[in-house]
Short mmCIF file of C-alpha atoms and ligand atoms in Angstrom, two decimals:
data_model
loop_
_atom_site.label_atom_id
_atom_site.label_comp_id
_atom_site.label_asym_id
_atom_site.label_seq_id
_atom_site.Cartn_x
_atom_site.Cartn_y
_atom_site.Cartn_z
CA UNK A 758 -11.48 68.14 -47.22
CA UNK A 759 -12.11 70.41 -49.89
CA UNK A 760 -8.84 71.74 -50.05
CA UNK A 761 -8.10 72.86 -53.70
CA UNK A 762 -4.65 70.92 -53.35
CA UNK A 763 -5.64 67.59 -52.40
CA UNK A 764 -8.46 67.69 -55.00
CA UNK A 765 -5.54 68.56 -57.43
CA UNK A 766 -3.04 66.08 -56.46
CA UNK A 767 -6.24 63.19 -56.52
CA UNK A 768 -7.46 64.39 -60.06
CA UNK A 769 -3.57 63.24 -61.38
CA UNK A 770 -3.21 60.22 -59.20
CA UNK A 771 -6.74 59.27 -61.17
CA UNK A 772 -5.77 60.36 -64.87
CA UNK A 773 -2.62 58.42 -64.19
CA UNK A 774 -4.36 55.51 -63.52
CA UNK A 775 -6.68 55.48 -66.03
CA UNK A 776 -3.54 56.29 -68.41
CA UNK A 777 -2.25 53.10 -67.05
CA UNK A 778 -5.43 51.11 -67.28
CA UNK A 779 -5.61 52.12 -70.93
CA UNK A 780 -2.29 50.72 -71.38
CA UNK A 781 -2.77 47.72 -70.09
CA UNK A 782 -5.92 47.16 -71.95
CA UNK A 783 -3.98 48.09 -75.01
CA UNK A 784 -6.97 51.34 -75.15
CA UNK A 785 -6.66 54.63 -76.67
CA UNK A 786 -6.84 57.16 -73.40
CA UNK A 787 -8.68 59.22 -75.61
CA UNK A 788 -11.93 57.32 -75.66
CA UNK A 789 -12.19 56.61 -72.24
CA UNK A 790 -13.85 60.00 -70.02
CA UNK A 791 -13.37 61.13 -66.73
CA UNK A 792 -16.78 62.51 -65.08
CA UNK A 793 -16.16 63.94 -61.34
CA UNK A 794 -19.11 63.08 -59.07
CA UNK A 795 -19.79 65.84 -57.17
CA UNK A 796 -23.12 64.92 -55.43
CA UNK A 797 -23.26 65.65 -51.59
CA UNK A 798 -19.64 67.75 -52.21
CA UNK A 799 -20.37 72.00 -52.48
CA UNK A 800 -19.59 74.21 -55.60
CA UNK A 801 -15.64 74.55 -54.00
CA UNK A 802 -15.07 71.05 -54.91
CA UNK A 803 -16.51 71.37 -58.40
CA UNK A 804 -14.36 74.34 -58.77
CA UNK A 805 -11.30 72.95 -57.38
CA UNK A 806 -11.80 69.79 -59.97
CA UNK A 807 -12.27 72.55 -63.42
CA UNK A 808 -9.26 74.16 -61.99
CA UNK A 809 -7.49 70.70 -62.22
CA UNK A 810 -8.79 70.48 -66.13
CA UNK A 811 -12.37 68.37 -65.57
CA UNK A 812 -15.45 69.31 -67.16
CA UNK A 813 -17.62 66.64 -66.76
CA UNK A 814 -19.55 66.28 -63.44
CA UNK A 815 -22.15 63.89 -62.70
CA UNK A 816 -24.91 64.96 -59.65
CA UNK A 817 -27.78 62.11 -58.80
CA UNK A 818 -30.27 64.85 -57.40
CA UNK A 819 -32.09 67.43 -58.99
CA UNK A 820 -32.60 69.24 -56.18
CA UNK A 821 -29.22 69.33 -54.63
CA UNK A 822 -28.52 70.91 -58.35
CA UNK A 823 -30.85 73.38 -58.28
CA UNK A 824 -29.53 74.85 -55.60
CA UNK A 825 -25.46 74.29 -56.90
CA UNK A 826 -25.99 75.68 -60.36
CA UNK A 827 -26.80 79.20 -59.30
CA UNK A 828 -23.80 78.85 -57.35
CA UNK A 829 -21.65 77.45 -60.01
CA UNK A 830 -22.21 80.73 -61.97
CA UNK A 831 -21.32 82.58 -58.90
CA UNK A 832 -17.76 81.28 -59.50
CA UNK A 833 -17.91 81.85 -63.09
CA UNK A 834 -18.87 78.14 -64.90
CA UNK A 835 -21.97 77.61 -67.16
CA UNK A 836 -23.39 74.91 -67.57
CA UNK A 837 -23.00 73.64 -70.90
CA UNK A 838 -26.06 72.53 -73.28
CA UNK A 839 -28.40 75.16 -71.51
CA UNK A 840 -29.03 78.89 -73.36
CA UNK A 841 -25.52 81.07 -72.30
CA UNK A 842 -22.18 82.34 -72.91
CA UNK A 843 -19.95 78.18 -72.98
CA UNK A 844 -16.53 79.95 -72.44
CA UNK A 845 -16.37 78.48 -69.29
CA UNK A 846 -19.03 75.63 -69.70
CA UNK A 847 -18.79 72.30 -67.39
CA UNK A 848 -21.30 69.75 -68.63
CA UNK A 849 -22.91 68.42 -65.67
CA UNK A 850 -25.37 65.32 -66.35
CA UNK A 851 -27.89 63.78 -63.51
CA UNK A 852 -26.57 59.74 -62.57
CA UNK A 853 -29.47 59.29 -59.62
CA UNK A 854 -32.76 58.16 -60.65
CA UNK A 855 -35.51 60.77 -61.71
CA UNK A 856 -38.95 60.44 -61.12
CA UNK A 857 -41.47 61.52 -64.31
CA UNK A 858 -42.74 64.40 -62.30
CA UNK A 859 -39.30 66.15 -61.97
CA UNK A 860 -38.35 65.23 -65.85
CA UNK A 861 -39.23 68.99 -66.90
CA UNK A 862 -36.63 70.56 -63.93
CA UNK A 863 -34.44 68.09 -64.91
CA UNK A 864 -34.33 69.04 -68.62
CA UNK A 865 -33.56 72.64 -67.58
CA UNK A 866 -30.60 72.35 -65.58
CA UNK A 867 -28.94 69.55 -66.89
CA UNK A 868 -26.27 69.11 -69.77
CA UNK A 869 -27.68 65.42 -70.08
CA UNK A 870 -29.07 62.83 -68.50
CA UNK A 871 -28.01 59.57 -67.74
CA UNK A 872 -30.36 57.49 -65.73
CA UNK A 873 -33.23 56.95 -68.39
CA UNK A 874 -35.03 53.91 -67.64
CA UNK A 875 -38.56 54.23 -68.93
CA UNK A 876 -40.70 55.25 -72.33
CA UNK A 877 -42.96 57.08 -69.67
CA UNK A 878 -39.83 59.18 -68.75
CA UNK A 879 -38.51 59.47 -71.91
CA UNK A 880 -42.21 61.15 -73.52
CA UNK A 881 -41.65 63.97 -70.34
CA UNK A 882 -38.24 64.46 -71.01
CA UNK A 883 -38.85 64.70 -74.55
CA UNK A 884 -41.73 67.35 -74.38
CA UNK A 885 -39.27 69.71 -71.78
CA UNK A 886 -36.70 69.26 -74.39
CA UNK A 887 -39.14 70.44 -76.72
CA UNK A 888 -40.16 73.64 -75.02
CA UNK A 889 -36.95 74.12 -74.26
CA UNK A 890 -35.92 74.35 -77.86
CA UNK A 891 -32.91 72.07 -77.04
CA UNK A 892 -31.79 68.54 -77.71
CA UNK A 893 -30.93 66.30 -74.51
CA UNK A 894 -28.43 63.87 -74.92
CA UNK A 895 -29.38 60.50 -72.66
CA UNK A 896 -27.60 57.15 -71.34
CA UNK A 897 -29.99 54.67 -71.29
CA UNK A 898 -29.06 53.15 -67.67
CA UNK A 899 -29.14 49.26 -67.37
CA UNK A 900 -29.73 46.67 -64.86
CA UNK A 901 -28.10 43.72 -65.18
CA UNK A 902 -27.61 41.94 -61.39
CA UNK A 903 -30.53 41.71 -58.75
CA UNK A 904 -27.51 42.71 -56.78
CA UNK A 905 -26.82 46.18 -57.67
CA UNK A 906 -29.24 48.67 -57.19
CA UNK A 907 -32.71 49.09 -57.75
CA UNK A 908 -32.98 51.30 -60.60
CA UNK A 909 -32.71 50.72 -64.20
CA UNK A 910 -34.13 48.44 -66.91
CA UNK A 911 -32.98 44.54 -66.81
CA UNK A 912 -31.75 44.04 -70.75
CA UNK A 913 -34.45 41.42 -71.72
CA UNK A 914 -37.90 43.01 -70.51
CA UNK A 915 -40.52 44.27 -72.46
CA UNK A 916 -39.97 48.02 -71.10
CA UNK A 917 -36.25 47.73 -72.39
CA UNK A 918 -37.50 46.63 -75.76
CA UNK A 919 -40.45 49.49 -75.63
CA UNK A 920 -38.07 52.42 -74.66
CA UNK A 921 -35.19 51.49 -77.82
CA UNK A 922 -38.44 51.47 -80.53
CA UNK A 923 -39.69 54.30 -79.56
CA UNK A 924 -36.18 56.70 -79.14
CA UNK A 925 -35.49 57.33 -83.24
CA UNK A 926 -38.77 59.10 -82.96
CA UNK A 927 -37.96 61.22 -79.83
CA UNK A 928 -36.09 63.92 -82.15
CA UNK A 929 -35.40 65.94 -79.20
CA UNK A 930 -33.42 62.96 -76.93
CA UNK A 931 -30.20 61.91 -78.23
CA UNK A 932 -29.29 58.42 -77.71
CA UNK A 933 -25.71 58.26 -76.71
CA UNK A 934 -25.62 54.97 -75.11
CA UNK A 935 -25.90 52.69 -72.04
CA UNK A 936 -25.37 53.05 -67.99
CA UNK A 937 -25.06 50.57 -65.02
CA UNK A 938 -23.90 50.60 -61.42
CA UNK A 939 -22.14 47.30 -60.81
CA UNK A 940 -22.94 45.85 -57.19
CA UNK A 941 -20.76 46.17 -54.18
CA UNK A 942 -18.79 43.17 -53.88
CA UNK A 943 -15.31 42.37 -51.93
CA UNK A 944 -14.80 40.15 -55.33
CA UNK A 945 -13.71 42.90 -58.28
CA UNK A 946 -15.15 39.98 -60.67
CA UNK A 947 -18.15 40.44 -59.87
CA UNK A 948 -17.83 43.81 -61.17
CA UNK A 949 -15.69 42.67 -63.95
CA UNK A 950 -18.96 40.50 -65.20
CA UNK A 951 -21.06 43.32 -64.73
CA UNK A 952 -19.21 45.70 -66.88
CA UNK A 953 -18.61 42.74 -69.77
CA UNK A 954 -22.30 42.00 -70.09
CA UNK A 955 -23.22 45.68 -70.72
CA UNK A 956 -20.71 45.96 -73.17
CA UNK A 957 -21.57 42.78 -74.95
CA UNK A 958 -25.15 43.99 -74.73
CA UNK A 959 -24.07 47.36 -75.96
CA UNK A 960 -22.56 45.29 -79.09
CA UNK A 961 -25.70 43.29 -79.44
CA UNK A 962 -27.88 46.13 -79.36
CA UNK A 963 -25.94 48.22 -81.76
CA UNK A 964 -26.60 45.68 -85.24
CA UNK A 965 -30.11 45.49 -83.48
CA UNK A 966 -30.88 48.98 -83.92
CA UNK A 967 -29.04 50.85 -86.52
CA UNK A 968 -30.47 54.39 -86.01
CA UNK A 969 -29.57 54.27 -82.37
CA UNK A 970 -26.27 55.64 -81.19
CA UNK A 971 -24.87 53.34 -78.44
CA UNK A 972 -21.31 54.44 -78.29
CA UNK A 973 -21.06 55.33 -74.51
CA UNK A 974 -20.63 53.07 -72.19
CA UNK A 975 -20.82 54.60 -68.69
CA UNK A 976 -19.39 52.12 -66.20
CA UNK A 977 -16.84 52.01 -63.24
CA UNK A 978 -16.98 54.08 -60.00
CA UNK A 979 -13.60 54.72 -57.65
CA UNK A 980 -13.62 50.71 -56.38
CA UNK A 981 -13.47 49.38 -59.76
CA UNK A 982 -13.00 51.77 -63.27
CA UNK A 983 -9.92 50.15 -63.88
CA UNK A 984 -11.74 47.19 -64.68
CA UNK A 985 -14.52 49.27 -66.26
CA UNK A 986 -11.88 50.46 -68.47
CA UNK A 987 -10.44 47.04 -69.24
CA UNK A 988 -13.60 45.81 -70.11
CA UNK A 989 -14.36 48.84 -72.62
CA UNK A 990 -15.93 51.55 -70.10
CA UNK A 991 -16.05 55.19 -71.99
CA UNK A 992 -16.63 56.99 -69.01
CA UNK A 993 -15.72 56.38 -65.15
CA UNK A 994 -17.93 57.88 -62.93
CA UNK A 995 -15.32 58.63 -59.72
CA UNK A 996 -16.19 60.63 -56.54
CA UNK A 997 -14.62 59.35 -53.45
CA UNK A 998 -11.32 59.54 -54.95
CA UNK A 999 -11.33 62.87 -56.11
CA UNK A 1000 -13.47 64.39 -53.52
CA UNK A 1001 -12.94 62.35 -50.20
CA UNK A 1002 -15.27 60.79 -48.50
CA UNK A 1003 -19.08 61.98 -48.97
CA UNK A 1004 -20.48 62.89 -45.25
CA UNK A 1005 -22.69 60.45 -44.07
CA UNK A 1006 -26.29 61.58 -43.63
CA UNK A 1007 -27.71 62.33 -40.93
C1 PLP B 1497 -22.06 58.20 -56.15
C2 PLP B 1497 -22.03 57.58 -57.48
C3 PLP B 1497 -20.81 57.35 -58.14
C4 PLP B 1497 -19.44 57.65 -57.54
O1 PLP B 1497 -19.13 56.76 -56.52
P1 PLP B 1497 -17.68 56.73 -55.84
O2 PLP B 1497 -17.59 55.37 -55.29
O3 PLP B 1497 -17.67 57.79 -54.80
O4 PLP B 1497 -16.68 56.99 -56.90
C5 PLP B 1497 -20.87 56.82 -59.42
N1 PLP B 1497 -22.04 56.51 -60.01
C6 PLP B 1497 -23.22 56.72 -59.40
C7 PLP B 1497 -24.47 56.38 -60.12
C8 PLP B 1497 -23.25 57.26 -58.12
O5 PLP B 1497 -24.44 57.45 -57.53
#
């Protein structure tokens, strides 16, 4: 399953799509990233996937990390943003929830993060960004269905409106932009409205706060980044089809 091959051949089949998604959305292929999502998959996968030319991976456990990145450097990547040599640097940012209390870990072993979704999280992540002497870019991740999952804040509450106030003055988080996992739905519309309501937000949000950078839009997993892409997604978050199936647990 984690034959270096058949990652290879599924890391073209999914450029070439997105190629052709960007065409058909009249895009620039350029603006729109691929991240690999390696979570559940071992270090031979996320090796496999540099060999095939990707550098951005996306893990939703710090734990499970903690354990991989060691082993990434046994097979010769860094990971990029952290102290070290970047020849060979993969930027690896966490897409599952975090809890407050493992903010700090978090900050040391990740390139960025992607799943903010409080001020309370952002003050921790902050002061580990601040002992770490580093800055830590973050995707502010957004729920917009009572559909999809559980995490992330909906666009119109109070802790929403907190968290952008407060960011400017978190010198050591960079604001990059916004994050949402669309439900799962037989209907790819439902998706479709998903992904058009954070980028409408996304626009809304950008006039309403000028010093905030809100140019990512991370949207689309392997059911549906086509549409993410036609509706203005600047970074797919695909595992199934690059890595096969994840094994179910136990
Ligand atoms: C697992 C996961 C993905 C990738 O899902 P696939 O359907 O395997 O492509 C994308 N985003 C998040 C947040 C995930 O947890």
């Amino acid at each position: 399953m984690h034959d270096a091959r058949t990652i290879a051949d599924n890391v073209e089949r999914v450029e070439r799509q997105i190629l052709a998604a960007c065409h058909k959305a009249g895009r620039n292929p350029n603006e729109v990233k691929l991240m690999a999502v390696s979570k559940t998959h071992p270090v031979e996968g996320l090796s496999a996937a540099y060999a095939a030319g990707l550098r951005l991976f996306g893990e939703n456990r710090v734990q499970e990390f903690q354990l991989k990145s060691p082993q990434l450097r046994a097979h010769g990547l860094e990971v990029a943003g952290l102290a070290g040599d970047e020849a060979r640097a993969v930027r690896v940012h966490l897409i599952g929830h975090l809890q407050t209390n493992k903010a700090s870990k978090a900050a040391g072993i990740f390139t960025g993060i992607d799943t903010l979704d409080s001020f309370r999280l952002a003050k921790r992540l902050h002061e580990a960004a601040c002992t770490l002497e580093r800055q830590l870019p973050v995707l502010v991740e957004v729920k917009l269905s009572a559909e999809g999952t559980k995490t992330g804040l909906e666009p119109e509450s109070p802790e929403f409106a907190e968290l952008l106030e407060q960011l400017p003055d978190l010198r050591h988080l960079e604001m990059r932009g916004l994050m949402t996992v669309a439900p799962l739905d037989e209907n790819q519309e439902v998706a479709r409205a998903c992904f058009r309501q954070l980028r409408e937000l996304r626009d809304r949000l950008s006039t309403q706060h000028p010093r905030l950078n809100f140019h990512e839009l991370s949207m689309g997993m392997s059911g549906d980044y086509e549409i993410a892409i036609e509706e203005g997604s600047t970074m797919v978050r695909v595992g199934t089809a690059i890595f096969g199936a994840r094994p179910k647990p136990a």
